[in-house]
Coordinates of C-alpha atoms in Angstrom, one line a residue:
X22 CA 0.0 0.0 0.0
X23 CA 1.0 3.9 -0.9
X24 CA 1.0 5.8 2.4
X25 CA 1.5 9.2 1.9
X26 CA 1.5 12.2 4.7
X27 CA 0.7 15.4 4.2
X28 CA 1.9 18.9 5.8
X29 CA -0.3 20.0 8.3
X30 CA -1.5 23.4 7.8
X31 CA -3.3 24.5 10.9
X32 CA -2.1 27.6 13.0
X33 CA 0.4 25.9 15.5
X34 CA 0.2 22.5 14.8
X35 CA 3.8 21.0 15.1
X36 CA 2.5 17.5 14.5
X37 CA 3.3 15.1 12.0
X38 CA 1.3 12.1 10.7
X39 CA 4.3 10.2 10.0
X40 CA 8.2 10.4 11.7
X41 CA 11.1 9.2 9.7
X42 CA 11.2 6.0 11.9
X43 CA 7.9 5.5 12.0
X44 CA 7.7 5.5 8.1
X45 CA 11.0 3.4 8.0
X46 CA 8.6 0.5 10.3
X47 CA 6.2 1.1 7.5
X48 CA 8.7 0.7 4.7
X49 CA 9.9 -2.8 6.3
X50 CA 6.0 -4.0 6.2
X51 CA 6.1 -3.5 2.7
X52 CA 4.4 -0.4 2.3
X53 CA 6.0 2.4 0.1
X54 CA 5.9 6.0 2.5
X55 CA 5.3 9.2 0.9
X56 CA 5.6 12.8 2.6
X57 CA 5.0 16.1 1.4
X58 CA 7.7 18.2 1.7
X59 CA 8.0 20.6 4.5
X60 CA 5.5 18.0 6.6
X61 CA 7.9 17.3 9.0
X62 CA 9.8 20.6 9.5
X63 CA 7.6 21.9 12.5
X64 CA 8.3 18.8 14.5
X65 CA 11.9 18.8 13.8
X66 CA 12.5 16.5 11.1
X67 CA 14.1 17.6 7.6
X68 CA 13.1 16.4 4.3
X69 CA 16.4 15.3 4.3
X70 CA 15.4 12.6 7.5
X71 CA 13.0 11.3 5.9
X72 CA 15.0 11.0 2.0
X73 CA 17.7 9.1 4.5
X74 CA 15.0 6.4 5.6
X75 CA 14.4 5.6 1.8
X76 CA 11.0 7.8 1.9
X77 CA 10.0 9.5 -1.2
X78 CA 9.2 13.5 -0.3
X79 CA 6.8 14.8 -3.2
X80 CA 7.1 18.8 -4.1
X81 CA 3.7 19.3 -3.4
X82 CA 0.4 17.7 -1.7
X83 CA -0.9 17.6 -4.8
X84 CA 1.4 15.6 -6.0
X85 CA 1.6 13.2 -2.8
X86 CA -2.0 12.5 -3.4
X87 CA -1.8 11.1 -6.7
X88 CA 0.7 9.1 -5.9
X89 CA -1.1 7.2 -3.1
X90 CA -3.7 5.0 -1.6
X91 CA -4.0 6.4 1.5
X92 CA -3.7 10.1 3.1
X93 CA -2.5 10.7 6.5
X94 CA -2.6 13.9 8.4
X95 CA -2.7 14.6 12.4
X96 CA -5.6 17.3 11.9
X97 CA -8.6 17.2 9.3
X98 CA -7.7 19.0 6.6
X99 CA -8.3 23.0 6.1
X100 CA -8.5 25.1 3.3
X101 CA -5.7 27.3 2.4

C-alpha cells in the first residue's frame, strides 16, 4: 500500500502524521511512505530525515495524493 503524509497546515500545529522512523517501520512492512515536503519541518525532522530512511518526499500535496492510496494527516484538513 502507498501511504502518503501530508503537511499539516493548521495555525500551531507541530505534528506530523508520519516520523522518519515511523515511516521506516512502514517501509519494512512492505508499504511504500510518501511525505509532502515541508510535513515534518515543524516537529523537527528535515526532508532530508525522511530521504535518508528511503522515503520519497513529493514537491507538493498535490502531488503526494496522486501518488497514493491512503492520506495521513494529524488534523482534518483545512482550506488554504
Amino acid at each position: 500500500m502507498k501511504i502518503g503524509a501530508l503537511k499539516e497546515n493548521f495555525e500551531g500545529e507541530a505534528r506530523v502524521a508520519i516520523t522518519p522512523s515511523s515511516a521506516a517501520h512502514l517501509k519494512k512492512l512492505g508499504h511504500e511512505v510518501f511525505v509532502e515536503s515541508g510535513a515534518g519541518t515543524r516537529a523537527g525532522f528535515s526532508d532530508g530525515a525522511y530521504q535518508a530512511a528511503g522515503i520519497t518526499v513529493e514537491p507538493t500535496a498535490a502531488a503526494l495524493i496522486n501518488d497514493v492510496d491512503v492520506v495521513v494527516k494529524v488534523r482534518p484538513p483545512v482550506e488554504g
